[in-house]
């Protein structure tokens, strides 16, 4: 479903991605862990072309998409993204946040989009919050609206960039539950997270990234309990404690 | 508000012993008064919309990718913010026409050029208001819009602009109040709007035998009242727009 080959990215003098390759099958959940500054967020943003990689190839459904003749908007429309800081549109209600993409990008008529939007909000447990503005919602609720907003575009895959890192502890569970439900429904997902419970439960594979490279790849069991690389061991030791 | 204004006028009338509705005066003054109001509104009709266009365009350009424009624009903004508008008006009215072909060299053209520079003066201030509005929309929302597949243009139109404009309205109301009163500066280059026409009239009654000195108070109270009403109407209109589009949690800090 998603394949990345030899991705390179510099920000000025900073070499952020140093030849990253990965592949995610349809319906698979891939978790990426690693210290801050290791290039995880940049990797996700290169996959939906929010950031243009310096070199390397990004494939979606077997088609290389980081090409001059393919509009990045067309790619982003098919790959949903959920952000650490939710990034809900502050001037729109929860429902309007969810329907903006379908109405303005897909050209769905507002009535149909509204009905779909309400269904999606119900799916993340927020049917009663359709008319609330982001400022009236808790962090957990905002993040679930953000998930519904991304789902509204009917994406082929979803990218999650530390979706629970900005949440108060009491709201983390509800967001992880929504994501686990999504995984059970067969959504292809790449998740940057340090939630070990979630990773063990939902992910088949975990990638450990450090300093712009993928250091180790394995099942949750392997990565968390018997990592081969010293750097993985040190990092896992820190976050498990 | 209205009650307070009437109260102030009543107190002024008693203390200074004049009658705002003095019929003898109004018979003489009414034509200049009305002509002045009409001219003031005409100037405002040019200056207000133009200043918004200038301010919005510059504010947008300065946050946009057109970095090359940013330096000259910041010089423009700093110039108009740093120079007293009255000096700008004098220079514009005197020098402006001399830069034009001979057939355009008249006082009227000079006044119009002065009015345009007043629009630029306010536009410089407004550009900062709009720029602040744009910058206060978190970058993450732009990213979120893009990741839904929106083009930059669509993200600007449906996500950034609605929020930036909302946040700009309260400080704009403030700025409009200043612009309305600044139109009176055009009087010194011969633009006889309300302030100018009333000033001429005052000079006449001062030196006409038999006229009462207290009429001066009447004239200026009436003039002040008109400026007050214009300012009040415009700021109330903007406040109404602000309330109409108010979103909980999306508030600007009023300057």
PDB file of N, CA and C in Angstrom, chain A residues 59-138:
ATOM      1  N   UNK A  59       5.857   5.545  -2.860  1.00  0.00           N
ATOM      2  CA  UNK A  59       4.870   4.839  -3.680  1.00  0.00           C
ATOM      3  C   UNK A  59       3.564   4.711  -2.904  1.00  0.00           C
ATOM      4  N   UNK A  60       2.462   4.937  -3.618  1.00  0.00           N
ATOM      5  CA  UNK A  60       1.145   4.728  -3.031  1.00  0.00           C
ATOM      6  C   UNK A  60       0.425   3.775  -3.977  1.00  0.00           C
ATOM      7  N   UNK A  61       0.045   2.601  -3.452  1.00  0.00           N
ATOM      8  CA  UNK A  61      -0.616   1.608  -4.306  1.00  0.00           C
ATOM      9  C   UNK A  61       0.212   1.271  -5.544  1.00  0.00           C
ATOM     10  N   UNK A  62       1.524   1.217  -5.380  1.00  0.00           N
ATOM     11  CA  UNK A  62       2.389   0.828  -6.492  1.00  0.00           C
ATOM     12  C   UNK A  62       2.768   1.947  -7.444  1.00  0.00           C
ATOM     13  N   UNK A  63       2.188   3.132  -7.269  1.00  0.00           N
ATOM     14  CA  UNK A  63       2.508   4.254  -8.147  1.00  0.00           C
ATOM     15  C   UNK A  63       3.448   5.207  -7.442  1.00  0.00           C
ATOM     16  N   UNK A  64       4.532   5.591  -8.116  1.00  0.00           N
ATOM     17  CA  UNK A  64       5.396   6.597  -7.487  1.00  0.00           C
ATOM     18  C   UNK A  64       4.658   7.933  -7.513  1.00  0.00           C
ATOM     19  N   UNK A  65       4.567   8.566  -6.333  1.00  0.00           N
ATOM     20  CA  UNK A  65       3.737   9.773  -6.254  1.00  0.00           C
ATOM     21  C   UNK A  65       4.551  11.052  -6.076  1.00  0.00           C
ATOM     22  N   UNK A  66       5.826  10.953  -5.701  1.00  0.00           N
ATOM     23  CA  UNK A  66       6.606  12.197  -5.610  1.00  0.00           C
ATOM     24  C   UNK A  66       7.251  12.469  -6.966  1.00  0.00           C
ATOM     25  N   UNK A  67       6.379  12.808  -7.906  1.00  0.00           N
ATOM     26  CA  UNK A  67       6.826  13.112  -9.266  1.00  0.00           C
ATOM     27  C   UNK A  67       6.258  14.453  -9.666  1.00  0.00           C
ATOM     28  N   UNK A  68       6.936  15.107 -10.576  1.00  0.00           N
ATOM     29  CA  UNK A  68       6.497  16.430 -11.038  1.00  0.00           C
ATOM     30  C   UNK A  68       5.072  16.405 -11.589  1.00  0.00           C
ATOM     31  N   UNK A  69       4.720  15.290 -12.248  1.00  0.00           N
ATOM     32  CA  UNK A  69       3.421  15.270 -12.938  1.00  0.00           C
ATOM     33  C   UNK A  69       2.274  14.819 -12.032  1.00  0.00           C
ATOM     34  N   UNK A  70       2.546  14.597 -10.736  1.00  0.00           N
ATOM     35  CA  UNK A  70       1.454  14.247  -9.822  1.00  0.00           C
ATOM     36  C   UNK A  70       1.310  15.353  -8.783  1.00  0.00           C
ATOM     37  N   UNK A  71       0.089  15.855  -8.676  1.00  0.00           N
ATOM     38  CA  UNK A  71      -0.143  16.949  -7.727  1.00  0.00           C
ATOM     39  C   UNK A  71      -0.086  16.409  -6.303  1.00  0.00           C
ATOM     40  N   UNK A  72       0.682  17.062  -5.424  1.00  0.00           N
ATOM     41  CA  UNK A  72       0.757  16.570  -4.034  1.00  0.00           C
ATOM     42  C   UNK A  72      -0.619  16.578  -3.359  1.00  0.00           C
ATOM     43  N   UNK A  73      -1.490  17.512  -3.771  1.00  0.00           N
ATOM     44  CA  UNK A  73      -2.835  17.561  -3.173  1.00  0.00           C
ATOM     45  C   UNK A  73      -3.578  16.244  -3.409  1.00  0.00           C
ATOM     46  N   UNK A  74      -3.367  15.690  -4.591  1.00  0.00           N
ATOM     47  CA  UNK A  74      -4.046  14.442  -4.942  1.00  0.00           C
ATOM     48  C   UNK A  74      -3.580  13.312  -4.031  1.00  0.00           C
ATOM     49  N   UNK A  75      -2.286  13.343  -3.669  1.00  0.00           N
ATOM     50  CA  UNK A  75      -1.728  12.321  -2.785  1.00  0.00           C
ATOM     51  C   UNK A  75      -2.264  12.506  -1.364  1.00  0.00           C
ATOM     52  N   UNK A  76      -2.225  13.760  -0.894  1.00  0.00           N
ATOM     53  CA  UNK A  76      -2.645  14.039   0.492  1.00  0.00           C
ATOM     54  C   UNK A  76      -4.103  13.701   0.724  1.00  0.00           C
ATOM     55  N   UNK A  77      -4.881  13.894  -0.344  1.00  0.00           N
ATOM     56  CA  UNK A  77      -6.298  13.603  -0.268  1.00  0.00           C
ATOM     57  C   UNK A  77      -6.537  12.124   0.027  1.00  0.00           C
ATOM     58  N   UNK A  78      -5.587  11.264  -0.355  1.00  0.00           N
ATOM     59  CA  UNK A  78      -5.781   9.824  -0.190  1.00  0.00           C
ATOM     60  C   UNK A  78      -5.090   9.263   1.038  1.00  0.00           C
ATOM     61  N   UNK A  79      -4.286  10.098   1.704  1.00  0.00           N
ATOM     62  CA  UNK A  79      -3.573   9.652   2.899  1.00  0.00           C
ATOM     63  C   UNK A  79      -3.950  10.594   4.041  1.00  0.00           C
ATOM     64  N   UNK A  80      -4.733  10.099   4.988  1.00  0.00           N
ATOM     65  CA  UNK A  80      -5.179  10.954   6.083  1.00  0.00           C
ATOM     66  C   UNK A  80      -4.048  11.205   7.065  1.00  0.00           C
ATOM     67  N   UNK A  81      -4.114  12.366   7.759  1.00  0.00           N
ATOM     68  CA  UNK A  81      -3.077  12.617   8.750  1.00  0.00           C
ATOM     69  C   UNK A  81      -3.687  13.188  10.033  1.00  0.00           C
ATOM     70  N   UNK A  82      -3.193  12.686  11.152  1.00  0.00           N
ATOM     71  CA  UNK A  82      -3.629  13.167  12.464  1.00  0.00           C
ATOM     72  C   UNK A  82      -2.395  13.707  13.183  1.00  0.00           C
ATOM     73  N   UNK A  83      -2.527  14.915  13.743  1.00  0.00           N
ATOM     74  CA  UNK A  83      -1.369  15.620  14.276  1.00  0.00           C
ATOM     75  C   UNK A  83      -1.325  15.579  15.796  1.00  0.00           C
ATOM     76  N   UNK A  84      -0.124  15.792  16.312  1.00  0.00           N
ATOM     77  CA  UNK A  84       0.074  15.857  17.752  1.00  0.00           C
ATOM     78  C   UNK A  84      -0.807  16.942  18.383  1.00  0.00           C
ATOM     79  N   UNK A  85      -0.870  18.099  17.717  1.00  0.00           N
ATOM     80  CA  UNK A  85      -1.606  19.230  18.310  1.00  0.00           C
ATOM     81  C   UNK A  85      -3.000  19.380  17.711  1.00  0.00           C
ATOM     82  N   UNK A  86      -3.597  18.302  17.245  1.00  0.00           N
ATOM     83  CA  UNK A  86      -4.972  18.217  16.723  1.00  0.00           C
ATOM     84  C   UNK A  86      -5.190  19.064  15.475  1.00  0.00           C
ATOM     85  N   UNK A  87      -4.830  20.377  15.586  1.00  0.00           N
ATOM     86  CA  UNK A  87      -4.971  21.292  14.450  1.00  0.00           C
ATOM     87  C   UNK A  87      -6.387  21.365  13.900  1.00  0.00           C
ATOM     88  N   UNK A  88      -7.376  21.337  14.783  1.00  0.00           N
ATOM     89  CA  UNK A  88      -8.748  21.536  14.304  1.00  0.00           C
ATOM     90  C   UNK A  88      -8.903  22.981  13.850  1.00  0.00           C
ATOM     91  N   UNK A  89      -9.798  23.200  12.890  1.00  0.00           N
ATOM     92  CA  UNK A  89     -10.072  24.557  12.411  1.00  0.00           C
ATOM     93  C   UNK A  89     -10.917  25.263  13.466  1.00  0.00           C
ATOM     94  N   UNK A  90     -10.339  26.277  14.098  1.00  0.00           N
ATOM     95  CA  UNK A  90     -10.937  26.849  15.302  1.00  0.00           C
ATOM     96  C   UNK A  90     -12.259  27.569  15.043  1.00  0.00           C
ATOM     97  N   UNK A  91     -12.480  27.987  13.783  1.00  0.00           N
ATOM     98  CA  UNK A  91     -13.700  28.762  13.494  1.00  0.00           C
ATOM     99  C   UNK A  91     -14.846  27.866  13.049  1.00  0.00           C
ATOM    100  N   UNK A  92     -14.628  26.572  13.021  1.00  0.00           N
ATOM    101  CA  UNK A  92     -15.666  25.654  12.543  1.00  0.00           C
ATOM    102  C   UNK A  92     -16.076  24.690  13.657  1.00  0.00           C
ATOM    103  N   UNK A  93     -17.347  24.262  13.618  1.00  0.00           N
ATOM    104  CA  UNK A  93     -17.812  23.278  14.587  1.00  0.00           C
ATOM    105  C   UNK A  93     -17.171  21.926  14.260  1.00  0.00           C
ATOM    106  N   UNK A  94     -17.354  20.981  15.196  1.00  0.00           N
ATOM    107  CA  UNK A  94     -16.799  19.641  14.993  1.00  0.00           C
ATOM    108  C   UNK A  94     -17.283  19.085  13.652  1.00  0.00           C
ATOM    109  N   UNK A  95     -18.589  19.216  13.408  1.00  0.00           N
ATOM    110  CA  UNK A  95     -19.143  18.670  12.162  1.00  0.00           C
ATOM    111  C   UNK A  95     -18.570  19.395  10.938  1.00  0.00           C
ATOM    112  N   UNK A  96     -18.471  20.724  11.024  1.00  0.00           N
ATOM    113  CA  UNK A  96     -17.926  21.475   9.889  1.00  0.00           C
ATOM    114  C   UNK A  96     -16.457  21.139   9.637  1.00  0.00           C
ATOM    115  N   UNK A  97     -15.724  20.848  10.720  1.00  0.00           N
ATOM    116  CA  UNK A  97     -14.348  20.399  10.557  1.00  0.00           C
ATOM    117  C   UNK A  97     -14.305  19.112   9.729  1.00  0.00           C
ATOM    118  N   UNK A  98     -15.255  18.233  10.022  1.00  0.00           N
ATOM    119  CA  UNK A  98     -15.266  16.932   9.357  1.00  0.00           C
ATOM    120  C   UNK A  98     -15.727  17.054   7.899  1.00  0.00           C
ATOM    121  N   UNK A  99     -16.652  17.987   7.638  1.00  0.00           N
ATOM    122  CA  UNK A  99     -17.225  18.062   6.286  1.00  0.00           C
ATOM    123  C   UNK A  99     -16.474  19.006   5.351  1.00  0.00           C
ATOM    124  N   UNK A 100     -15.570  19.820   5.889  1.00  0.00           N
ATOM    125  CA  UNK A 100     -14.893  20.810   5.033  1.00  0.00           C
ATOM    126  C   UNK A 100     -14.141  20.143   3.874  1.00  0.00           C
ATOM    127  N   UNK A 101     -13.394  19.093   4.188  1.00  0.00           N
ATOM    128  CA  UNK A 101     -12.622  18.397   3.152  1.00  0.00           C
ATOM    129  C   UNK A 101     -13.522  17.821   2.048  1.00  0.00           C
ATOM    130  N   UNK A 102     -14.502  16.984   2.442  1.00  0.00           N
ATOM    131  CA  UNK A 102     -15.390  16.424   1.411  1.00  0.00           C
ATOM    132  C   UNK A 102     -16.065  17.507   0.558  1.00  0.00           C
ATOM    133  N   UNK A 103     -16.553  18.571   1.208  1.00  0.00           N
ATOM    134  CA  UNK A 103     -17.286  19.592   0.453  1.00  0.00           C
ATOM    135  C   UNK A 103     -16.346  20.366  -0.475  1.00  0.00           C
ATOM    136  N   UNK A 104     -15.195  20.797   0.058  1.00  0.00           N
ATOM    137  CA  UNK A 104     -14.332  21.687  -0.726  1.00  0.00           C
ATOM    138  C   UNK A 104     -13.357  20.962  -1.635  1.00  0.00           C
ATOM    139  N   UNK A 105     -12.996  19.728  -1.269  1.00  0.00           N
ATOM    140  CA  UNK A 105     -11.996  19.029  -2.092  1.00  0.00           C
ATOM    141  C   UNK A 105     -12.658  17.987  -2.993  1.00  0.00           C
ATOM    142  N   UNK A 106     -13.570  17.205  -2.410  1.00  0.00           N
ATOM    143  CA  UNK A 106     -14.197  16.143  -3.200  1.00  0.00           C
ATOM    144  C   UNK A 106     -15.444  16.629  -3.930  1.00  0.00           C
ATOM    145  N   UNK A 107     -15.962  17.793  -3.518  1.00  0.00           N
ATOM    146  CA  UNK A 107     -17.159  18.316  -4.162  1.00  0.00           C
ATOM    147  C   UNK A 107     -18.434  17.603  -3.745  1.00  0.00           C
ATOM    148  N   UNK A 108     -18.388  16.934  -2.586  1.00  0.00           N
ATOM    149  CA  UNK A 108     -19.591  16.285  -2.063  1.00  0.00           C
ATOM    150  C   UNK A 108     -20.631  17.353  -1.721  1.00  0.00           C
ATOM    151  N   UNK A 109     -21.923  17.054  -1.976  1.00  0.00           N
ATOM    152  CA  UNK A 109     -22.902  18.093  -1.620  1.00  0.00           C
ATOM    153  C   UNK A 109     -23.062  18.129  -0.108  1.00  0.00           C
ATOM    154  N   UNK A 110     -23.299  19.324   0.437  1.00  0.00           N
ATOM    155  CA  UNK A 110     -23.267  19.520   1.888  1.00  0.00           C
ATOM    156  C   UNK A 110     -24.196  18.589   2.671  1.00  0.00           C
ATOM    157  N   UNK A 111     -25.358  18.246   2.109  1.00  0.00           N
ATOM    158  CA  UNK A 111     -26.280  17.375   2.833  1.00  0.00           C
ATOM    159  C   UNK A 111     -25.682  15.976   3.013  1.00  0.00           C
ATOM    160  N   UNK A 112     -25.171  15.430   1.924  1.00  0.00           N
ATOM    161  CA  UNK A 112     -24.541  14.114   1.992  1.00  0.00           C
ATOM    162  C   UNK A 112     -23.330  14.158   2.926  1.00  0.00           C
ATOM    163  N   UNK A 113     -22.504  15.188   2.762  1.00  0.00           N
ATOM    164  CA  UNK A 113     -21.307  15.312   3.593  1.00  0.00           C
ATOM    165  C   UNK A 113     -21.694  15.408   5.065  1.00  0.00           C
ATOM    166  N   UNK A 114     -22.774  16.144   5.347  1.00  0.00           N
ATOM    167  CA  UNK A 114     -23.238  16.296   6.725  1.00  0.00           C
ATOM    168  C   UNK A 114     -23.658  14.964   7.317  1.00  0.00           C
ATOM    169  N   UNK A 115     -24.395  14.185   6.541  1.00  0.00           N
ATOM    170  CA  UNK A 115     -24.848  12.882   7.026  1.00  0.00           C
ATOM    171  C   UNK A 115     -23.654  11.965   7.279  1.00  0.00           C
ATOM    172  N   UNK A 116     -22.710  11.961   6.326  1.00  0.00           N
ATOM    173  CA  UNK A 116     -21.499  11.150   6.503  1.00  0.00           C
ATOM    174  C   UNK A 116     -20.706  11.619   7.722  1.00  0.00           C
ATOM    175  N   UNK A 117     -20.619  12.946   7.856  1.00  0.00           N
ATOM    176  CA  UNK A 117     -19.862  13.522   8.966  1.00  0.00           C
ATOM    177  C   UNK A 117     -20.440  13.103  10.306  1.00  0.00           C
ATOM    178  N   UNK A 118     -21.766  13.132  10.411  1.00  0.00           N
ATOM    179  CA  UNK A 118     -22.387  12.726  11.675  1.00  0.00           C
ATOM    180  C   UNK A 118     -22.101  11.266  11.985  1.00  0.00           C
ATOM    181  N   UNK A 119     -22.119  10.433  10.938  1.00  0.00           N
ATOM    182  CA  UNK A 119     -21.800   9.016  11.133  1.00  0.00           C
ATOM    183  C   UNK A 119     -20.371   8.852  11.659  1.00  0.00           C
ATOM    184  N   UNK A 120     -19.444   9.618  11.055  1.00  0.00           N
ATOM    185  CA  UNK A 120     -18.045   9.507  11.468  1.00  0.00           C
ATOM    186  C   UNK A 120     -17.857   9.986  12.900  1.00  0.00           C
ATOM    187  N   UNK A 121     -18.556  11.073  13.256  1.00  0.00           N
ATOM    188  CA  UNK A 121     -18.458  11.557  14.635  1.00  0.00           C
ATOM    189  C   UNK A 121     -19.017  10.516  15.594  1.00  0.00           C
ATOM    190  N   UNK A 122     -20.102   9.834  15.176  1.00  0.00           N
ATOM    191  CA  UNK A 122     -20.670   8.784  16.019  1.00  0.00           C
ATOM    192  C   UNK A 122     -19.658   7.645  16.163  1.00  0.00           C
ATOM    193  N   UNK A 123     -18.942   7.387  15.081  1.00  0.00           N
ATOM    194  CA  UNK A 123     -17.970   6.296  15.090  1.00  0.00           C
ATOM    195  C   UNK A 123     -16.844   6.555  16.100  1.00  0.00           C
ATOM    196  N   UNK A 124     -16.476   7.828  16.300  1.00  0.00           N
ATOM    197  CA  UNK A 124     -15.447   8.116  17.310  1.00  0.00           C
ATOM    198  C   UNK A 124     -16.088   8.540  18.639  1.00  0.00           C
ATOM    199  N   UNK A 125     -17.393   8.265  18.766  1.00  0.00           N
ATOM    200  CA  UNK A 125     -18.075   8.485  20.038  1.00  0.00           C
ATOM    201  C   UNK A 125     -18.429   9.933  20.338  1.00  0.00           C
ATOM    202  N   UNK A 126     -18.607  10.743  19.292  1.00  0.00           N
ATOM    203  CA  UNK A 126     -18.855  12.166  19.530  1.00  0.00           C
ATOM    204  C   UNK A 126     -20.118  12.658  18.822  1.00  0.00           C
ATOM    205  N   UNK A 127     -21.104  11.766  18.698  1.00  0.00           N
ATOM    206  CA  UNK A 127     -22.329  12.139  17.995  1.00  0.00           C
ATOM    207  C   UNK A 127     -22.961  13.388  18.595  1.00  0.00           C
ATOM    208  N   UNK A 128     -22.843  13.543  19.917  1.00  0.00           N
ATOM    209  CA  UNK A 128     -23.516  14.661  20.594  1.00  0.00           C
ATOM    210  C   UNK A 128     -22.698  15.946  20.547  1.00  0.00           C
ATOM    211  N   UNK A 129     -21.499  15.916  19.947  1.00  0.00           N
ATOM    212  CA  UNK A 129     -20.652  17.113  19.956  1.00  0.00           C
ATOM    213  C   UNK A 129     -20.563  17.772  18.580  1.00  0.00           C
ATOM    214  N   UNK A 130     -21.450  17.381  17.680  1.00  0.00           N
ATOM    215  CA  UNK A 130     -21.363  17.859  16.290  1.00  0.00           C
ATOM    216  C   UNK A 130     -21.300  19.386  16.198  1.00  0.00           C
ATOM    217  N   UNK A 131     -22.060  20.068  17.065  1.00  0.00           N
ATOM    218  CA  UNK A 131     -22.154  21.525  16.934  1.00  0.00           C
ATOM    219  C   UNK A 131     -21.222  22.282  17.874  1.00  0.00           C
ATOM    220  N   UNK A 132     -20.357  21.548  18.573  1.00  0.00           N
ATOM    221  CA  UNK A 132     -19.422  22.212  19.487  1.00  0.00           C
ATOM    222  C   UNK A 132     -18.222  22.736  18.713  1.00  0.00           C
ATOM    223  N   UNK A 133     -17.697  23.889  19.153  1.00  0.00           N
ATOM    224  CA  UNK A 133     -16.470  24.409  18.564  1.00  0.00           C
ATOM    225  C   UNK A 133     -15.269  23.770  19.263  1.00  0.00           C
ATOM    226  N   UNK A 134     -14.128  23.710  18.576  1.00  0.00           N
ATOM    227  CA  UNK A 134     -12.951  23.052  19.164  1.00  0.00           C
ATOM    228  C   UNK A 134     -12.641  23.520  20.588  1.00  0.00           C
ATOM    229  N   UNK A 135     -12.774  24.834  20.829  1.00  0.00           N
ATOM    230  CA  UNK A 135     -12.427  25.349  22.154  1.00  0.00           C
ATOM    231  C   UNK A 135     -13.345  24.794  23.246  1.00  0.00           C
ATOM    232  N   UNK A 136     -14.495  24.246  22.832  1.00  0.00           N
ATOM    233  CA  UNK A 136     -15.433  23.715  23.823  1.00  0.00           C
ATOM    234  C   UNK A 136     -15.222  22.220  24.064  1.00  0.00           C
ATOM    235  N   UNK A 137     -14.213  21.647  23.400  1.00  0.00           N
ATOM    236  CA  UNK A 137     -13.974  20.212  23.522  1.00  0.00           C
ATOM    237  C   UNK A 137     -12.691  19.944  24.295  1.00  0.00           C
ATOM    238  N   UNK A 138     -12.649  18.789  24.965  1.00  0.00           N
ATOM    239  CA  UNK A 138     -11.412  18.392  25.650  1.00  0.00           C
ATOM    240  C   UNK A 138     -10.388  17.964  24.604  1.00  0.00           C
TER     241      UNK A 138
END
